[in-house]
Tab-separated table of C-alpha atoms in Angstrom:
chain	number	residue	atom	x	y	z
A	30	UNK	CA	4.391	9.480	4.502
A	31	UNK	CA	1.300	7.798	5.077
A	32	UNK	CA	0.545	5.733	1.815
A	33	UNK	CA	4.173	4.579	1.623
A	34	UNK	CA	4.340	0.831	0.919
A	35	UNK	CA	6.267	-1.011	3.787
A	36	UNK	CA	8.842	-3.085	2.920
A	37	UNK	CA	11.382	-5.774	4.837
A	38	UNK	CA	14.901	-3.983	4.744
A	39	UNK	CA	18.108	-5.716	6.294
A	40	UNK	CA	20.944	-3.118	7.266
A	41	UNK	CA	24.561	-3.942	8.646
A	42	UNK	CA	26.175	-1.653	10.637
A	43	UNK	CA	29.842	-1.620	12.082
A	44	UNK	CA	30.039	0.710	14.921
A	45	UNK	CA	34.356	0.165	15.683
A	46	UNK	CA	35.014	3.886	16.124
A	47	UNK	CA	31.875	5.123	16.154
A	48	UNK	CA	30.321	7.219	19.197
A	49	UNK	CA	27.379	5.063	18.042
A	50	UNK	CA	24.721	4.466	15.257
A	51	UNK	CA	22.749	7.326	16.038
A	52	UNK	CA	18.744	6.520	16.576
A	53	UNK	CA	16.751	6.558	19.318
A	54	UNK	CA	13.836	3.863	19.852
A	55	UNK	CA	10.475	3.444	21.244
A	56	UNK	CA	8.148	1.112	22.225
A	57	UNK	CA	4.946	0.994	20.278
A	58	UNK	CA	1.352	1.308	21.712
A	59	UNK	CA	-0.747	-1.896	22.740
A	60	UNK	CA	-2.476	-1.669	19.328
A	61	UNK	CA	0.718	-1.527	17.412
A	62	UNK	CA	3.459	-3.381	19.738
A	63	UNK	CA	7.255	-3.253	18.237
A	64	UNK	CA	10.427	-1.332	18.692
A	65	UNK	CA	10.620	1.242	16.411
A	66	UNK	CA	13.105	3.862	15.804
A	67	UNK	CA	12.044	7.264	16.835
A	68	UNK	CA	14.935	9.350	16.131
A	69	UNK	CA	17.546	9.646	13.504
A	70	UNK	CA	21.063	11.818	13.848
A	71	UNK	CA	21.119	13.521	10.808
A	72	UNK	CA	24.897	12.575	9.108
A	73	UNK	CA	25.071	9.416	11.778
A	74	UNK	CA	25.855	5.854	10.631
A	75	UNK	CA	21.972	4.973	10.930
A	76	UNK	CA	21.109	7.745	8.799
A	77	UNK	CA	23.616	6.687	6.134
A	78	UNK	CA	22.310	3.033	6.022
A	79	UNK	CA	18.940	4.520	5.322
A	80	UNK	CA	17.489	4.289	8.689
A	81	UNK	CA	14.219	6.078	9.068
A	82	UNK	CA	12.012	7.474	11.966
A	83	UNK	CA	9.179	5.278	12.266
A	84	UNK	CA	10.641	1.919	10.397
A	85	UNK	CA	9.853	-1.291	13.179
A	86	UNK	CA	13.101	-2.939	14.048
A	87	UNK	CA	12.007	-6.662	14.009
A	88	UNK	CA	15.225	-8.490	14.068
A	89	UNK	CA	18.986	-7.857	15.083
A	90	UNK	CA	21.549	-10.125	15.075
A	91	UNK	CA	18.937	-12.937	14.779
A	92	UNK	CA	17.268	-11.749	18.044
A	93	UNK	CA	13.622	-11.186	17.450
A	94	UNK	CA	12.325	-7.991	18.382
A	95	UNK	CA	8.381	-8.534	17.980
A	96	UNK	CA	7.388	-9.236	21.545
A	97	UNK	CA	11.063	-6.873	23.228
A	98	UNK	CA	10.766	-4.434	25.732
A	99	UNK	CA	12.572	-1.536	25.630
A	100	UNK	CA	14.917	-1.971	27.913
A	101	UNK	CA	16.153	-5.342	26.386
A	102	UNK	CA	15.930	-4.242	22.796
A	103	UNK	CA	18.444	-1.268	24.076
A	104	UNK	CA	20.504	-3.994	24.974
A	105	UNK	CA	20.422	-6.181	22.017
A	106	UNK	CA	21.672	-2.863	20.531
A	107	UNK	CA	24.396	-2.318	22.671
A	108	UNK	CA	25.806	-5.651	22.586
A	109	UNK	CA	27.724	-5.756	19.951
A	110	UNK	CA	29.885	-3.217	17.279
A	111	UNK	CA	28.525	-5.155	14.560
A	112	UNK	CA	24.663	-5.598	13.907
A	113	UNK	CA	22.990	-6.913	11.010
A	114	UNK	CA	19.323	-5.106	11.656
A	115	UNK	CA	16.191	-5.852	9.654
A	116	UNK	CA	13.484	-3.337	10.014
A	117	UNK	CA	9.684	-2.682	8.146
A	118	UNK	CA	10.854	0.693	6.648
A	119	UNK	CA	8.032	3.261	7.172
A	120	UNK	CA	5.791	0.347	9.705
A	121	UNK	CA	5.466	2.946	12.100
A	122	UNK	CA	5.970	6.363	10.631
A	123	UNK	CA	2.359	7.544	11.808
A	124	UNK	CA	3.083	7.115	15.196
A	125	UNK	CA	5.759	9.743	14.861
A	126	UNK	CA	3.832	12.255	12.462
A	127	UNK	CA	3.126	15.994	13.574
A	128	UNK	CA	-0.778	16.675	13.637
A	129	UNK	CA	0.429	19.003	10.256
A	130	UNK	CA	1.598	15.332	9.049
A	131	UNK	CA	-1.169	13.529	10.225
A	132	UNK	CA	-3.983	15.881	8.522
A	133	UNK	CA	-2.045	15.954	5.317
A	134	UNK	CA	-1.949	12.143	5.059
A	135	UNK	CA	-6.211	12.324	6.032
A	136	UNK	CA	-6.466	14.677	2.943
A	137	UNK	CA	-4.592	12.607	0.636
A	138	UNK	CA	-6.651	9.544	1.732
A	139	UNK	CA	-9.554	11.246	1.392
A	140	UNK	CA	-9.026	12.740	-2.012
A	141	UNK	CA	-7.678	9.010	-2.740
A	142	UNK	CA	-11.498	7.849	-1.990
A	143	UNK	CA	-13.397	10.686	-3.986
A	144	UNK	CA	-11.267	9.596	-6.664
A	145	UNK	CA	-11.776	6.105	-6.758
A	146	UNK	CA	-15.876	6.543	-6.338
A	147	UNK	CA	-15.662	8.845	-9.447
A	148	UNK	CA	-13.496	5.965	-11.394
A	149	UNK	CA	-16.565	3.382	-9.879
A	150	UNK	CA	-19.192	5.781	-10.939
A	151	UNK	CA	-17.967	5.884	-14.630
A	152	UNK	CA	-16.963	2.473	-14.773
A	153	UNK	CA	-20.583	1.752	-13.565
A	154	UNK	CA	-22.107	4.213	-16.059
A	155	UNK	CA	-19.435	3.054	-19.197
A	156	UNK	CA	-21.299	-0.578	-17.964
A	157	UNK	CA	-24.626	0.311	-17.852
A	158	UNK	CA	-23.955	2.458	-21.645
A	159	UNK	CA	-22.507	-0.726	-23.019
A	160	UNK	CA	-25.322	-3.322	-21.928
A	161	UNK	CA	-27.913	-0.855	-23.402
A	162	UNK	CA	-25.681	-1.008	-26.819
A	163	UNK	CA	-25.360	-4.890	-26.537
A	164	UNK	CA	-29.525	-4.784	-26.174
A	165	UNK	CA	-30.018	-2.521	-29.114
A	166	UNK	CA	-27.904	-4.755	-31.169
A	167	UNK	CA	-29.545	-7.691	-30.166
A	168	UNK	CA	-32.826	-6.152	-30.609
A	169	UNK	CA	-31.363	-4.894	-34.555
A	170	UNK	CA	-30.149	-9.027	-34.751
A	171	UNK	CA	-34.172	-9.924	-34.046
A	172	UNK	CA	-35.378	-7.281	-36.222
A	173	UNK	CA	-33.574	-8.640	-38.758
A	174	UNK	CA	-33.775	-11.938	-38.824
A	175	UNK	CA	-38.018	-11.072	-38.713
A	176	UNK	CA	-37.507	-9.330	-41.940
A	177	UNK	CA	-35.383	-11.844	-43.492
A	178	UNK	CA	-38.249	-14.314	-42.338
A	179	UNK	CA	-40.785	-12.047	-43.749
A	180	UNK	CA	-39.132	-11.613	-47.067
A	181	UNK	CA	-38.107	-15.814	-47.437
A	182	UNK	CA	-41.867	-16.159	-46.465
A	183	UNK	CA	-42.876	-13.667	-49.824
A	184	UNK	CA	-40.660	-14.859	-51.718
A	185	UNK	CA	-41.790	-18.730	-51.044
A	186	UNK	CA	-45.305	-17.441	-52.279
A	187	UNK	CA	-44.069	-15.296	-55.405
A	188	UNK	CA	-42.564	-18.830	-56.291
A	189	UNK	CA	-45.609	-20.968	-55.819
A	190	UNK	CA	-47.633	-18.622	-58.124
């Protein structure tokens, strides 16, 4: 739930007929301001669109719903049979997680980081194995060359003889 990548999703509902679409909403805390749905009817019209508890509702009908209160984005809502919602699917979800939920995503991030320092810590060491190969063949380059100097050198004197 946690790690899911959030994404801008635009629904369209048409609510002739309907008892209604379904969700319930909340306002978000100071840190994380929005309306965000809190509560989906399982079978209802918002669950069939794809609705989800926690996505942030950030436009309907081209009314903004960043800086909304509650009471107005219920409103909004209610104003018409037809709405053409946008929403950041999964924006919110931790704000409606269990403490079961919660710890489970903690774990996962956790065993996320281990992972990544073990991929850092043999990346490092692959480096550190492959700049002691590069020195040994440059040191095996010098090495040779010296001989090759060496042995031009003797054979310049076997020729002067």
């Amino acid at each position: 739930m946690g790690s899911k990548e959030i994404k801008e999703k635009k629904v369209f509902l048409s609510l002739v007929g309907t008892k209604g679409m379904g969700i319930s909403i909340s306002s978000g805390p100071t840190q994380q301001p929005g309306i965000y749905v809190s509560n989906v009817k399982p079978g209802s019209l918002a669950a069939e669109v794809g609705l989800q508890i926690g996505d942030q509702i950030v436009e309907v009908n081209r009314v903004e719903f960043t800086n909304l209160d509650h009471k107005e984005a219920v409103r909004v809502l209610k104003s018409s049979r037809s709405l053409t919602i946008t929403v950041l699917s999964g924006a919110g979800s931790e704000l409606f997680m269990t403490g079961e939920e919660r710890l489970a995503v903690e774990a996962r991030r956790e065993l996320d980081r281990q992972e990544l320092m073990q991929q850092k810590r043999v990346a490092l060491q692959t480096n550190k194995i492959i700049k002691e190969q590069q020195e040994k063949e440059r040191q095996r380059k010098i090495e040779i060359s010296q001989k090759n100097a060496e042995e031009e050198e003797r054979y310049q004197k076997e020729m002067e003889k």
